[in-house]
mmCIF file of N, CA and C in Angstrom:
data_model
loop_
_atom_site.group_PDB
_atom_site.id
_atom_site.type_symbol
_atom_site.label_atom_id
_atom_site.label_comp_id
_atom_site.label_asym_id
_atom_site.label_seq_id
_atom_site.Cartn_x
_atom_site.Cartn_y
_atom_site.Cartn_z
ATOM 1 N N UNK A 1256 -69.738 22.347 22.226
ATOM 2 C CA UNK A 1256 -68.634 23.259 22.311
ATOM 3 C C UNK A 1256 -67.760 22.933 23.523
ATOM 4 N N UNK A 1257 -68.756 22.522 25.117
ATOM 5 C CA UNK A 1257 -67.557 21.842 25.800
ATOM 6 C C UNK A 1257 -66.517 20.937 25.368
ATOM 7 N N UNK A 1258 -67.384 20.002 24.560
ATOM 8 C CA UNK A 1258 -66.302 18.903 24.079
ATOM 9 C C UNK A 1258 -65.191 19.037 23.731
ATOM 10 N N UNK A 1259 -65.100 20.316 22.437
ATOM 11 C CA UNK A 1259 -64.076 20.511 21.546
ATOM 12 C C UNK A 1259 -63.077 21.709 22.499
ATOM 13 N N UNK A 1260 -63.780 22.244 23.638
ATOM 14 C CA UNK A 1260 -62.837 23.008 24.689
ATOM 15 C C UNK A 1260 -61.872 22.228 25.776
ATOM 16 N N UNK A 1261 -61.877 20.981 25.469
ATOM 17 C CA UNK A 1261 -61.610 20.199 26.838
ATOM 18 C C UNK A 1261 -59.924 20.328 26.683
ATOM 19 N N UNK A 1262 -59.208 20.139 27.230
ATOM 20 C CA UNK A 1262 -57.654 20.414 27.120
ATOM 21 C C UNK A 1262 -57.311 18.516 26.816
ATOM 22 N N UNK A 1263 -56.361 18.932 25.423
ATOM 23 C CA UNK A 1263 -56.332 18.237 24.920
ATOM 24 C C UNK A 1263 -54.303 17.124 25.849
ATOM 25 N N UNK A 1264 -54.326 16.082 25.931
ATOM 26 C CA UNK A 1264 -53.111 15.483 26.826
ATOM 27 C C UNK A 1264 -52.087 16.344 25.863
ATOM 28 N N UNK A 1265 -51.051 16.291 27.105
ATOM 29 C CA UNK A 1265 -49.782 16.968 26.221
ATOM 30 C C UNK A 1265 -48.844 15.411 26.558
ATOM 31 N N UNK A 1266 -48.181 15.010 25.004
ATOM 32 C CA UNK A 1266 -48.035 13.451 24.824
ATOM 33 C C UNK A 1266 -46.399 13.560 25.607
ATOM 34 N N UNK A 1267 -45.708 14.797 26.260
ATOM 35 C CA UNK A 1267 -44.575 14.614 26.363
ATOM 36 C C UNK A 1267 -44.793 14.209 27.744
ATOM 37 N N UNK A 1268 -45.717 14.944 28.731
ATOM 38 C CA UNK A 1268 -46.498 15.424 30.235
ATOM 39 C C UNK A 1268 -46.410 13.328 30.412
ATOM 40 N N UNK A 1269 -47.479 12.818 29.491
ATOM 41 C CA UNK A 1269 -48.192 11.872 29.718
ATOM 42 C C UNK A 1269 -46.931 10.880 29.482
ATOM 43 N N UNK A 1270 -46.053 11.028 28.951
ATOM 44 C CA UNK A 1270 -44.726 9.471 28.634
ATOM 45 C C UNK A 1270 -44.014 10.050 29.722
ATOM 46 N N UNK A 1271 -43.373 11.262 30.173
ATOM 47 C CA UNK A 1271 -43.249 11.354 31.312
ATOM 48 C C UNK A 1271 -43.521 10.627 32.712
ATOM 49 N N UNK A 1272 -44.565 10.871 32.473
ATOM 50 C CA UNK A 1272 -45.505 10.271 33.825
ATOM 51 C C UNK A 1272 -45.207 8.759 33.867
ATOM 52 N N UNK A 1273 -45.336 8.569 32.925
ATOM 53 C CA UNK A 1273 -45.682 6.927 32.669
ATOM 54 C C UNK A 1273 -43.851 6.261 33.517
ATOM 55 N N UNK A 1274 -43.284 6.758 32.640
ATOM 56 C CA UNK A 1274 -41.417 6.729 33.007
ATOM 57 C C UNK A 1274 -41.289 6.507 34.123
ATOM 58 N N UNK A 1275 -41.906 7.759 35.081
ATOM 59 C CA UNK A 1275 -41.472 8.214 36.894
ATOM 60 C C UNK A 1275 -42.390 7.300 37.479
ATOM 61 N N UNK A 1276 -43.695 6.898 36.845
ATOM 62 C CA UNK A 1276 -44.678 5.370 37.988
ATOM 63 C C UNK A 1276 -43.773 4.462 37.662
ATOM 64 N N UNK A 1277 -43.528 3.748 36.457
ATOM 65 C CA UNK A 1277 -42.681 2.958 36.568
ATOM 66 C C UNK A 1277 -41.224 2.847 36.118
ATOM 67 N N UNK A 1278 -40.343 2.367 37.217
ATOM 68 C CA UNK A 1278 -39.087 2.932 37.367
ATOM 69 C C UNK A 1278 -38.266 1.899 36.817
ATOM 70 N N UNK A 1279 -38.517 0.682 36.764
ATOM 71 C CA UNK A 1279 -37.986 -0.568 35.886
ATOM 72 C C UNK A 1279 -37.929 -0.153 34.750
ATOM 73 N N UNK A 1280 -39.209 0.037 33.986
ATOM 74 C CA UNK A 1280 -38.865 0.678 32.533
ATOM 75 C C UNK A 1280 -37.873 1.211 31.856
ATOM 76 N N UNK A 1281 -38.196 2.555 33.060
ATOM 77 C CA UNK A 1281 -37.319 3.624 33.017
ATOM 78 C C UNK A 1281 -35.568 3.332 33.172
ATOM 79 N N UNK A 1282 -35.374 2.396 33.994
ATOM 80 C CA UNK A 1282 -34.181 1.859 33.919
ATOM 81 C C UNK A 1282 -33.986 1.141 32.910
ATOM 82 N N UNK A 1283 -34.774 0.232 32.534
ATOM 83 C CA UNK A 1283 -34.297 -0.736 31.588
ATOM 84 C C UNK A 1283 -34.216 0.185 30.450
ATOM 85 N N UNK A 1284 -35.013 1.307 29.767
ATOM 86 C CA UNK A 1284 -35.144 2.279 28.554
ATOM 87 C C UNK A 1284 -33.537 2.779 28.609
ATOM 88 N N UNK A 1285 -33.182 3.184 29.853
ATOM 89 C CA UNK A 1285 -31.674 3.865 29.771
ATOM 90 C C UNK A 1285 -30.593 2.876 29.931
ATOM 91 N N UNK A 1286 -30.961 1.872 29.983
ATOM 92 C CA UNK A 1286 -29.610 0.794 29.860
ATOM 93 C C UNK A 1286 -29.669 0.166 28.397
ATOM 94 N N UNK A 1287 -31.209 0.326 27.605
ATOM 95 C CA UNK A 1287 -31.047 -0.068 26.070
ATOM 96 C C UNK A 1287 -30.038 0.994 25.057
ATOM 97 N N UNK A 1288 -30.507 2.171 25.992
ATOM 98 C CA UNK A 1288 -30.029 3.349 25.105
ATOM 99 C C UNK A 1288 -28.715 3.565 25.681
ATOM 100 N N UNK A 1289 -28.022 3.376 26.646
ATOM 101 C CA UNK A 1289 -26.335 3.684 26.615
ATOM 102 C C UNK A 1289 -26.209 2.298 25.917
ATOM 103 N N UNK A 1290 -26.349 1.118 26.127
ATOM 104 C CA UNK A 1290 -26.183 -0.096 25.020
ATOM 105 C C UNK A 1290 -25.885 0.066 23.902
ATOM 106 N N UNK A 1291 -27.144 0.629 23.346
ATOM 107 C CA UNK A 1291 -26.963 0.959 22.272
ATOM 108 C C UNK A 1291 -26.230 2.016 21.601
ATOM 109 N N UNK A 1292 -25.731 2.942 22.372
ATOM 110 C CA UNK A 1292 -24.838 4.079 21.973
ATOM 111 C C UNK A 1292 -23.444 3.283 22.260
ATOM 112 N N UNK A 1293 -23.073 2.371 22.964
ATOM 113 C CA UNK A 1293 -22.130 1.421 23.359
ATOM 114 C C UNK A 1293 -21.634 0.950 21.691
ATOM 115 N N UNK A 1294 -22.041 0.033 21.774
ATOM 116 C CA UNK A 1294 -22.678 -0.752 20.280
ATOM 117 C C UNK A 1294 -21.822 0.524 19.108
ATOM 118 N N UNK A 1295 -22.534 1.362 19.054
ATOM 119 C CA UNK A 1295 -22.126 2.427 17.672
ATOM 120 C C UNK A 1295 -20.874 2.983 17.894
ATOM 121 N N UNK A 1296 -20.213 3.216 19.179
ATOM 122 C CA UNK A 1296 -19.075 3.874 19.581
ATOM 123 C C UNK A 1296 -17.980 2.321 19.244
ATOM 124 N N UNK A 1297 -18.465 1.297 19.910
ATOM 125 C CA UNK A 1297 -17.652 0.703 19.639
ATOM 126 C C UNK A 1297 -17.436 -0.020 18.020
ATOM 127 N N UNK A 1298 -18.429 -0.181 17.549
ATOM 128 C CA UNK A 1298 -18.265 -0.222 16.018
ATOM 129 C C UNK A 1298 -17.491 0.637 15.681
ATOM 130 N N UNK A 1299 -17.580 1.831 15.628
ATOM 131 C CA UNK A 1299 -16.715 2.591 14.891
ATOM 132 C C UNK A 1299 -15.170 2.955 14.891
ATOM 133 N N UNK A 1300 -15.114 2.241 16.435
ATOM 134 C CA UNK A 1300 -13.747 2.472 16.918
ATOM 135 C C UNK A 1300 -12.694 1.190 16.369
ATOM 136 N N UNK A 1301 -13.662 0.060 16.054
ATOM 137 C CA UNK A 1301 -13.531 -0.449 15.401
ATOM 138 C C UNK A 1301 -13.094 -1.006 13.997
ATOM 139 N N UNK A 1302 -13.656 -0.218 12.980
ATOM 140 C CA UNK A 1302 -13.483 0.237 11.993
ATOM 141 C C UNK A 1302 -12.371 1.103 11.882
ATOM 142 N N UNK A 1303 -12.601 2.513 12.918
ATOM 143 C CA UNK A 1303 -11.343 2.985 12.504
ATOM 144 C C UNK A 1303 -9.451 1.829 12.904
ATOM 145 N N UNK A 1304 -9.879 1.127 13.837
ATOM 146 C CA UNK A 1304 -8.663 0.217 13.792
ATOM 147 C C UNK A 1304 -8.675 -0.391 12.807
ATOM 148 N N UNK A 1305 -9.435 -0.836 12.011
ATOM 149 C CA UNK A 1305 -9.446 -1.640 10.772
ATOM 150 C C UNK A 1305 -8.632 -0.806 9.326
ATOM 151 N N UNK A 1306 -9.231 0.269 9.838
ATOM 152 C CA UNK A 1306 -8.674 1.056 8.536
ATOM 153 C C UNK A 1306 -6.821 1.505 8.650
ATOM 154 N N UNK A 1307 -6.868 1.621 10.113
ATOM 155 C CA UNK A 1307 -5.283 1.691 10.017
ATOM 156 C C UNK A 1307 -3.994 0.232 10.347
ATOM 157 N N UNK A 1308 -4.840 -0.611 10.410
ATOM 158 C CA UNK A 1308 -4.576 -1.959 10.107
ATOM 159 C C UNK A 1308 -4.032 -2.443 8.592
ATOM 160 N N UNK A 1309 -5.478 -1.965 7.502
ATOM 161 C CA UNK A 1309 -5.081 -1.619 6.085
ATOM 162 C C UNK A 1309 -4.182 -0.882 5.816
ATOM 163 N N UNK A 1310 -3.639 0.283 6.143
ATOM 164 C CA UNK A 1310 -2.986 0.996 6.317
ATOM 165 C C UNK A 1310 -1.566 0.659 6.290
ATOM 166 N N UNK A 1311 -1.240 0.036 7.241
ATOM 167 C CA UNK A 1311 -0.094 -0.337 8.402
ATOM 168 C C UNK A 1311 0.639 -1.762 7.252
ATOM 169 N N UNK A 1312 -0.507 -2.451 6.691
ATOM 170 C CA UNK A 1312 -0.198 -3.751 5.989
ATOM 171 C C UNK A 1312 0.122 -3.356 4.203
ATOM 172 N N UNK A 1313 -0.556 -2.357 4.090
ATOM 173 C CA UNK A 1313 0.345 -1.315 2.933
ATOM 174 C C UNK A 1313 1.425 -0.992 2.653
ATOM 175 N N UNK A 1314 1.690 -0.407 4.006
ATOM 176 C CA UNK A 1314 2.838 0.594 4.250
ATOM 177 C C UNK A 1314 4.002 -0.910 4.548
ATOM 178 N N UNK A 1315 3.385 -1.587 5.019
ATOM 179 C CA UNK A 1315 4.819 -2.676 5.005
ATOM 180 C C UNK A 1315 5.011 -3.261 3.952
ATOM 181 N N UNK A 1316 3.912 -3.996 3.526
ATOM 182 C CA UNK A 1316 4.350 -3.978 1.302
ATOM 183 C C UNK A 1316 5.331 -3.455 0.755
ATOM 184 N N UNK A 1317 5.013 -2.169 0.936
ATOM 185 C CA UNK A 1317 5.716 -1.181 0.569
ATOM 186 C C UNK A 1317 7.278 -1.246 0.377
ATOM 187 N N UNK A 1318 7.300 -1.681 2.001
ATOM 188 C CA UNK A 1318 8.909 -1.501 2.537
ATOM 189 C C UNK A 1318 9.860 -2.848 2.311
ATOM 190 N N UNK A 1319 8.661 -3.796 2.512
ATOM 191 C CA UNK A 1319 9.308 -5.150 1.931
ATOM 192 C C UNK A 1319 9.491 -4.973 0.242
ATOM 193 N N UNK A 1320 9.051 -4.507 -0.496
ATOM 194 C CA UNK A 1320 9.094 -4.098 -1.957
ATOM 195 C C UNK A 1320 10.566 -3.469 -2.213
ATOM 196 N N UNK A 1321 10.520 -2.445 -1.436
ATOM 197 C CA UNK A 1321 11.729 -1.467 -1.300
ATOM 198 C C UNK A 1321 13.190 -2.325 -1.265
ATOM 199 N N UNK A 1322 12.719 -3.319 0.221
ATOM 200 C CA UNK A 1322 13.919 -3.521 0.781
ATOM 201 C C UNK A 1322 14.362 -4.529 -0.503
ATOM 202 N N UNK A 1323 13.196 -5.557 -0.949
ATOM 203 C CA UNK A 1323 13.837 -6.413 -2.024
ATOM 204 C C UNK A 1323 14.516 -5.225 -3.305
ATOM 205 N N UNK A 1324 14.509 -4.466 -3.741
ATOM 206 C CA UNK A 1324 15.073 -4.018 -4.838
ATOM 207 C C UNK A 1324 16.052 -3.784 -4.091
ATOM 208 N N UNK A 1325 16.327 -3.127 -2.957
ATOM 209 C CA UNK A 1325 17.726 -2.819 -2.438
ATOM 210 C C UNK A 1325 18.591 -4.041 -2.568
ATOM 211 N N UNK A 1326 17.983 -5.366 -2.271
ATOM 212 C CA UNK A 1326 18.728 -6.237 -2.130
ATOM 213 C C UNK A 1326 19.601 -6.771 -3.660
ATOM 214 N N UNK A 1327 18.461 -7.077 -4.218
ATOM 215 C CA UNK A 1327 18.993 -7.034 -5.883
ATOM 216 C C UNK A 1327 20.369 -6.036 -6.187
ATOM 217 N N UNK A 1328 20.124 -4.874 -5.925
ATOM 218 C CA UNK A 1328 20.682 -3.597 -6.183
ATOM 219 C C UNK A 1328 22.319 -4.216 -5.230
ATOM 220 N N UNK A 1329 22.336 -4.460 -4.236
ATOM 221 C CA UNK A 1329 23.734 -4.861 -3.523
ATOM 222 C C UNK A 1329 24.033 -6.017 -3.972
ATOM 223 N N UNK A 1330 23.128 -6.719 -4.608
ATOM 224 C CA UNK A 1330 23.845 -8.328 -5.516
ATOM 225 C C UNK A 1330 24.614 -8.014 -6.401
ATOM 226 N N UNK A 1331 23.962 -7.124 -7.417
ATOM 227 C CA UNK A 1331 24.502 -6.409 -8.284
ATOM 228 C C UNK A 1331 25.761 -5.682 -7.817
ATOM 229 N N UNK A 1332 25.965 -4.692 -7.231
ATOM 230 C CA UNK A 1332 26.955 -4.439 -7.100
ATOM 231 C C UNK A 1332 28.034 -5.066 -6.259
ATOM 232 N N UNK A 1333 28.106 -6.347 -5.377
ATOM 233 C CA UNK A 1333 28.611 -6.543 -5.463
ATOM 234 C C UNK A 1333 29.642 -7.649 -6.058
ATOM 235 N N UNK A 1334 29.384 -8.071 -6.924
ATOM 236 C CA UNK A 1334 29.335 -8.969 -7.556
ATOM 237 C C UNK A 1334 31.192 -9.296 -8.241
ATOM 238 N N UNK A 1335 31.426 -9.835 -7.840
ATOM 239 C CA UNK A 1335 33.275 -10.208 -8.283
ATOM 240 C C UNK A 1335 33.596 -9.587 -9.492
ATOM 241 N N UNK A 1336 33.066 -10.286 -10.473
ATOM 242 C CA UNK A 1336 33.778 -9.826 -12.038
ATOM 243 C C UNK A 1336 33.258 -8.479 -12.527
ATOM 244 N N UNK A 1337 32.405 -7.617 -11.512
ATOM 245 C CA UNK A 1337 32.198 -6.069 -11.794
ATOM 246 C C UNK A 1337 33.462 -5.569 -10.893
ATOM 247 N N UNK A 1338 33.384 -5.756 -10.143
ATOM 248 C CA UNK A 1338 34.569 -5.335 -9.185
ATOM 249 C C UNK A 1338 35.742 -5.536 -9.729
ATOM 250 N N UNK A 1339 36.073 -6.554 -10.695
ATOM 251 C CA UNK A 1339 37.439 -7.067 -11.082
ATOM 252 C C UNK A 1339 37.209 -5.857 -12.248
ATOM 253 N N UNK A 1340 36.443 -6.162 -12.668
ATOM 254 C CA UNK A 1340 36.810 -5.184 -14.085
ATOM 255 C C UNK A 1340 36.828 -3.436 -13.706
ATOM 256 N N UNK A 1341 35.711 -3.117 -12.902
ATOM 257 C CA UNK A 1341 36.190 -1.795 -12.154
ATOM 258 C C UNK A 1341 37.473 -1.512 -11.897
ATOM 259 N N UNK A 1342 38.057 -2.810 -11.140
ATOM 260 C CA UNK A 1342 39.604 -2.561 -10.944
ATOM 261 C C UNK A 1342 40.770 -2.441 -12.016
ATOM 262 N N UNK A 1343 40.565 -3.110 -13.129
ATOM 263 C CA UNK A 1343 41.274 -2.852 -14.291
ATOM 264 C C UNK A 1343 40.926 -1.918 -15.304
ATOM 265 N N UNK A 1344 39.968 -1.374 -15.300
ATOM 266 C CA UNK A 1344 39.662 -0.470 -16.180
ATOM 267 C C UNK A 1344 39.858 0.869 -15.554
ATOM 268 N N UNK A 1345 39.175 1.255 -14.500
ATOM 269 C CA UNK A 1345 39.433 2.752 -13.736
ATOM 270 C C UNK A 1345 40.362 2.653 -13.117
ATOM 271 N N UNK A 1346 40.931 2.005 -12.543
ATOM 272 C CA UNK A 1346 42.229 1.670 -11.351
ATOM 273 C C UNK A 1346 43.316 1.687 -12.209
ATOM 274 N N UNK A 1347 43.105 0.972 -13.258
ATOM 275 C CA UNK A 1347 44.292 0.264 -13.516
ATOM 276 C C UNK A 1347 45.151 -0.364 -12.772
ATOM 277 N N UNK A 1348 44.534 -1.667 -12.450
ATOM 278 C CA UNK A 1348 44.899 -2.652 -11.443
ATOM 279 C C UNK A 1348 45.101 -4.038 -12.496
ATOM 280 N N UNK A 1349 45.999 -4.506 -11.901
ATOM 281 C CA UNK A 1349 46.248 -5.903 -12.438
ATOM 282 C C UNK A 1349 46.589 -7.208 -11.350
ATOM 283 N N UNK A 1350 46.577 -8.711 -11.425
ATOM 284 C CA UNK A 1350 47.216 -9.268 -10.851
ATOM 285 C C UNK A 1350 48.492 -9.270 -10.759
ATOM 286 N N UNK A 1351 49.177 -9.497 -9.243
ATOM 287 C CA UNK A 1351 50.027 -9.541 -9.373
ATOM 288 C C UNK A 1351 51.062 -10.966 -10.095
ATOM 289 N N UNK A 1352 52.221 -11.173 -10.056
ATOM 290 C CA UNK A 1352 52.535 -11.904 -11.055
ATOM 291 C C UNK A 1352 53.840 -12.962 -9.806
ATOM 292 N N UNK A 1353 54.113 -13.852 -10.260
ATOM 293 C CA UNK A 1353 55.310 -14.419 -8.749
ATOM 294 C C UNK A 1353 56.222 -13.732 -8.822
ATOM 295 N N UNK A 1354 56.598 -12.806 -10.028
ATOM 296 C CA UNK A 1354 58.205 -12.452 -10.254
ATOM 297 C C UNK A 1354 57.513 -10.544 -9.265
ATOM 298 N N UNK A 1355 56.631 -10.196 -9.096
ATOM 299 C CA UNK A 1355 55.803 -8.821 -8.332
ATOM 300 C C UNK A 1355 55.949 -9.365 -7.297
ATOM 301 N N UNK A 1356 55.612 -10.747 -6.628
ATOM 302 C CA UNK A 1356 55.282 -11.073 -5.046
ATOM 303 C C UNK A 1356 56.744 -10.870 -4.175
ATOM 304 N N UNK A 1357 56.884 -10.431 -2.983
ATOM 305 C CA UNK A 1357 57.807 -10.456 -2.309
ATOM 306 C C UNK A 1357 57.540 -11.659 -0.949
ATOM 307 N N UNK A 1358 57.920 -11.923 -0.269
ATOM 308 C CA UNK A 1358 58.037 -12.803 0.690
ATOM 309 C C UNK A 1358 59.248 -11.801 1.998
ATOM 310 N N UNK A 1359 58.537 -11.796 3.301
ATOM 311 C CA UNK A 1359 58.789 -10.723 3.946
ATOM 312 C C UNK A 1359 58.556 -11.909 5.365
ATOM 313 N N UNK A 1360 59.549 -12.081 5.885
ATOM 314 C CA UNK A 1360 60.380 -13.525 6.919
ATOM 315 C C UNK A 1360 60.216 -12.332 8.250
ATOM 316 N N UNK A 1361 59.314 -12.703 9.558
ATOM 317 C CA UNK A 1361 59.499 -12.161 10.701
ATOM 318 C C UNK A 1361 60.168 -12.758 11.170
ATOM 319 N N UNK A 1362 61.302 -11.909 12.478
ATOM 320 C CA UNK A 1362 62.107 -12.397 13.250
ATOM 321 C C UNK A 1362 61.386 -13.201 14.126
#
């Protein structure tokens, strides 16, 4: 009955202990573990630049996409023989003719 009365180690007491005799450990244990929390912070910070990288290279697609239809779109309009015919049809514009031209002599 002594036996089974004896106080049994408390395992937190005893890694404790072990930590504070030796202090190298103990240093080296807390330079693995900010390391390693190093490591995961910077991965992720990581990643999140990655994702707005994807992002960023989307969003310019995008705008280069855009800007080419705009460009098309101002070929198109401006284009001579739309313009000429705009001018004769809604305007009612015509060339002028030599016997229309005047000639206007500065002093």
């Amino acid at each position: 009955m002594n036996a089974s009365k004896q106080r049994q180690p408390n395992l937190f007491a005893e890694i404790g202990y072990y930590i504070i005799a030796n202090k190298l450990t103990a240093f080296l244990l807390l330079t693995i573990l900010i390391s390693a929390l190093a490591v995961v912070q910077i991965t992720h910070l990581t990643r999140q630049q990655l994702i707005q990288q994807d992002e960023l290279l989307q969003q310019r697609d995008e705008l280069d996409l855009q800007w080419r239809y705009l460009v098309v779109e101002e070929e198109f309009y401006s284009q001579h023989a739309r313009i000429e015919e705009i001018a004769k049809m809604q305007l009612e514009m015509k060339r002028p003719t030599s016997k229309d031209e005047q000639v206007i002599v500065l002093p």
